[in-house]
Amino acid sequence: SAVISQKPSRDICQRGTSLTIQCQVDSQVTMMFWYRQQPGQSLTLIATANQGSEATYESGFVIDKFPISRPNLTFSTLTVSNMSPEDSSIYLCSGKGTGLNTEAFFGQGTRLTVV
Amino acid sequence: RKEVEQDPGPFNVPEGATVAFNCTYSNSASQSFFWYRQDCRKEPKLLMSVYSSGNEDGRFTAQLNRASQYISLLIRDSKLSDSATYLCVVPALIFGAGTRLAVHP
């Protein structure tokens, strides 16, 4: 499967600021996703990043808080805006082909701490 | 009912044991399923796809029971290196909460 390079791997940010996380895939992928994972919890899907159009957000997540870009089939960014301590989490990007039986593969994750 | 549910464990088993995890799903129309493994502080990585006819890869066997809407993962001859969290994934990339496995000497 393809390889995703995600950065930064970790960051400590002040509340009220914003952080942009980048994911670069080494080949074109049809679908890209952004997840959040709280310590000891499973992955929660934030949104599907759509190439050339607005992302599709899951319930509880909004564009103003988590703007997403996907300018092409190999790159996507997630911004965590106006951060608060509750945003402290691991953020993961994922890529997947279109086939039903194609698996998703993940970036290494960004460990975010908001102080 | 949650879209996907897993027993969170932890399952503490000795080396060499056989251990099985189940994962139930709510959407009867679901077509494709996966098991992922996640090590501490690492990203999830694909372990196995789950096919209708079952799927075996070495010590690992994945099965699908459509009638009861669950998938299972069987690990035979457990190794210390099998210690991890195992996540089931249903279509639309909904992840289960994960089952923690700890294999001890």
Coordinates of C-alpha atoms in Angstrom, one line a residue:
Chain A
S1 CA 0.0 0.0 0.0
A2 CA 1.0 3.6 -0.3
V3 CA 2.9 5.5 2.4
I4 CA 1.6 8.7 4.1
S5 CA 4.0 11.1 5.7
Q6 CA 2.3 13.2 8.3
K7 CA 3.7 16.2 10.1
P8 CA 4.2 17.5 12.6
S9 CA 4.5 14.3 14.7
R10 CA 3.7 16.2 17.9
D11 CA 3.2 19.8 19.0
I12 CA 2.3 21.7 22.1
C13 CA 0.2 24.7 21.4
Q14 CA -1.3 27.6 23.3
R15 CA -5.1 27.8 23.6
G16 CA -6.6 30.1 21.1
T17 CA -4.1 29.4 18.4
S18 CA -4.4 27.2 15.3
L19 CA -2.3 24.2 14.1
T20 CA -2.2 22.9 10.6
I21 CA -1.4 19.2 10.1
Q22 CA -0.1 18.0 6.7
C23 CA -0.3 14.6 5.0
Q24 CA 1.6 13.7 1.9
V25 CA 1.0 10.4 0.1
D26 CA 3.6 8.9 -2.1
S27 CA 1.0 8.0 -4.7
Q28 CA -2.4 9.2 -5.8
V29 CA -5.3 8.0 -3.6
T30 CA -8.9 8.4 -4.3
M31 CA -10.1 9.0 -0.7
M32 CA -8.5 10.7 2.3
F33 CA -9.8 10.9 5.8
W34 CA -9.0 12.6 9.0
Y35 CA -9.5 11.0 12.4
R36 CA -9.1 11.9 16.0
Q37 CA -8.1 9.4 18.7
Q38 CA -8.3 10.2 22.4
P39 CA -5.9 8.3 24.7
G40 CA -7.2 4.8 25.2
Q41 CA -10.1 5.3 22.8
S42 CA -10.8 4.3 19.3
L43 CA -10.6 6.4 16.2
T44 CA -13.4 9.0 15.5
L45 CA -13.8 10.1 11.9
I46 CA -13.7 13.8 11.6
A47 CA -14.3 14.2 7.9
T48 CA -13.7 12.9 4.4
A49 CA -11.3 15.2 2.5
N50 CA -12.6 15.7 -1.0
Q51 CA -10.3 16.6 -3.8
G52 CA -11.2 20.0 -5.2
S53 CA -14.3 20.5 -3.1
E54 CA -15.4 21.0 0.5
A55 CA -14.8 18.2 3.0
T56 CA -17.6 16.1 4.2
Y57 CA -17.9 16.4 8.0
E58 CA -19.2 13.9 10.5
S59 CA -21.7 14.8 13.1
G60 CA -20.1 16.9 15.8
F61 CA -17.4 18.3 13.6
V62 CA -17.7 21.6 11.7
I63 CA -15.6 23.3 9.0
D64 CA -15.0 26.5 11.1
K65 CA -13.3 24.4 13.7
F66 CA -11.5 21.9 11.5
P67 CA -11.0 23.4 8.0
I68 CA -9.6 20.8 5.6
S69 CA -7.9 21.3 2.3
R70 CA -7.2 18.7 -0.4
P71 CA -5.8 20.4 -3.5
N72 CA -4.8 17.2 -5.2
L73 CA -4.8 13.4 -4.9
T74 CA -1.7 13.2 -2.9
F75 CA -2.0 15.9 -0.2
S76 CA -4.3 17.1 2.5
T77 CA -4.2 19.4 5.5
L78 CA -6.3 19.6 8.6
T79 CA -6.3 22.8 10.7
V80 CA -7.4 22.7 14.3
S81 CA -8.6 26.2 14.9
N82 CA -9.0 28.3 18.1
M83 CA -7.7 25.4 20.1
S84 CA -8.7 24.6 23.7
P85 CA -7.4 21.9 26.0
E86 CA -10.3 19.6 24.9
D87 CA -8.6 19.5 21.4
S88 CA -5.6 17.7 22.9
S89 CA -5.6 14.3 21.1
I90 CA -3.9 12.3 18.4
Y91 CA -4.9 13.3 14.8
L92 CA -4.5 10.8 12.1
C93 CA -4.9 11.1 8.3
S94 CA -5.8 8.1 6.2
G95 CA -5.9 7.2 2.5
K96 CA -7.9 4.6 0.7
G97 CA -8.7 3.4 -2.8
T98 CA -12.3 3.3 -4.1
G99 CA -12.8 -0.5 -4.2
L100 CA -15.0 -1.9 -1.4
N101 CA -12.3 -4.3 -0.3
T102 CA -9.4 -1.9 -0.4
E103 CA -8.0 -1.2 3.1
A104 CA -7.2 2.2 4.6
F105 CA -3.6 3.1 5.5
F106 CA -2.5 5.7 8.0
G107 CA -0.1 8.5 8.6
Q108 CA 2.0 8.3 11.7
G109 CA -0.3 10.6 13.6
T110 CA 0.1 14.0 15.2
R111 CA 0.1 14.1 19.0
L112 CA -1.4 17.5 19.9
T113 CA -1.3 19.0 23.4
V114 CA -3.1 22.3 24.1
V115 CA -2.1 24.2 27.1
Chain B
R1 CA -27.1 0.4 19.1
K2 CA -23.6 1.5 18.1
E3 CA -22.5 0.8 14.5
V4 CA -19.7 -1.4 15.7
E5 CA -19.0 -2.9 19.2
Q6 CA -16.0 -4.7 20.6
D7 CA -15.1 -6.1 23.9
P8 CA -12.4 -3.7 25.1
G9 CA -10.6 -6.4 27.1
P10 CA -7.9 -6.5 28.2
F11 CA -7.3 -10.1 27.3
N12 CA -4.4 -11.4 29.3
V13 CA -3.2 -14.7 27.9
P14 CA 0.0 -16.8 28.2
E15 CA 2.3 -17.4 25.3
G16 CA 1.0 -20.2 23.1
A17 CA -2.6 -19.7 24.0
T18 CA -5.4 -19.3 21.4
V19 CA -7.5 -16.2 21.8
A20 CA -10.6 -15.0 19.9
F21 CA -12.1 -11.5 19.6
N22 CA -15.6 -10.7 18.3
C23 CA -16.9 -7.5 16.8
T24 CA -20.6 -6.9 16.2
Y25 CA -22.0 -4.5 13.6
S26 CA -25.4 -3.0 13.2
N27 CA -25.6 -2.3 9.4
S28 CA -26.8 -5.5 7.8
A29 CA -25.9 -4.1 4.4
S30 CA -22.2 -3.9 5.2
Q31 CA -20.0 -5.6 2.7
S32 CA -16.4 -5.3 3.6
F33 CA -14.6 -5.6 7.0
F34 CA -11.1 -5.4 8.3
W35 CA -9.1 -6.1 11.3
Y36 CA -6.4 -3.6 12.2
R37 CA -3.6 -3.8 14.8
Q38 CA -2.5 -0.7 16.7
D39 CA 0.6 -0.7 18.9
C40 CA 1.0 1.8 21.7
R41 CA 1.6 5.3 20.4
K42 CA 1.5 4.0 16.8
E43 CA -0.9 4.4 13.9
P44 CA -3.3 1.5 13.1
K45 CA -2.0 -1.0 10.5
L46 CA -4.0 -3.5 8.5
L47 CA -3.9 -7.0 9.9
M48 CA -6.4 -8.8 7.7
S49 CA -9.4 -8.3 5.4
V50 CA -12.4 -10.3 6.3
Y51 CA -14.0 -12.1 3.4
S52 CA -17.4 -13.8 3.3
S53 CA -15.7 -17.2 3.1
G54 CA -13.3 -16.5 5.9
N55 CA -9.7 -15.7 5.7
E56 CA -6.6 -17.3 7.2
D57 CA -3.1 -15.9 7.3
G58 CA -0.7 -18.0 9.3
R59 CA -1.7 -18.0 13.0
F60 CA -4.6 -15.5 12.3
T61 CA -8.1 -16.4 11.1
A62 CA -10.8 -13.9 10.4
Q63 CA -14.4 -14.9 9.9
L64 CA -17.7 -13.2 9.1
N65 CA -21.0 -14.3 10.4
R66 CA -23.7 -12.4 8.5
A67 CA -26.6 -14.0 10.1
S68 CA -25.5 -12.8 13.6
Q69 CA -23.7 -9.7 12.2
Y70 CA -20.3 -10.2 13.8
I71 CA -16.8 -10.7 12.6
S72 CA -14.2 -12.6 14.6
L73 CA -10.4 -12.8 14.8
L74 CA -8.7 -15.9 16.1
I75 CA -5.1 -15.9 17.0
R76 CA -3.4 -19.3 17.6
D77 CA -0.1 -19.9 19.4
S78 CA 0.0 -16.4 20.8
K79 CA 3.4 -14.6 20.8
L80 CA 4.6 -11.8 23.0
S81 CA 4.7 -9.7 19.9
D82 CA 1.0 -10.1 19.4
S83 CA 0.4 -7.8 22.4
A84 CA -1.5 -4.8 20.9
T85 CA -4.9 -3.4 20.4
Y86 CA -7.0 -5.0 17.7
L87 CA -9.6 -2.8 15.9
C88 CA -12.4 -4.1 13.7
V89 CA -13.5 -1.8 10.9
V90 CA -16.8 -1.9 9.1
P91 CA -17.7 -0.1 5.9
A92 CA -17.5 3.7 5.8
L93 CA -14.4 3.2 7.9
I94 CA -16.1 3.1 11.2
F95 CA -13.7 1.7 13.8
G96 CA -14.5 -0.4 16.8
A97 CA -13.2 0.8 20.2
G98 CA -10.5 -1.9 20.0
T99 CA -9.7 -5.0 22.1
R100 CA -6.5 -4.9 24.0
L101 CA -4.5 -8.1 24.1
A102 CA -1.6 -8.7 26.4
V103 CA 0.4 -11.9 25.9
H104 CA 2.6 -12.8 28.9
P105 CA 5.5 -15.4 29.2

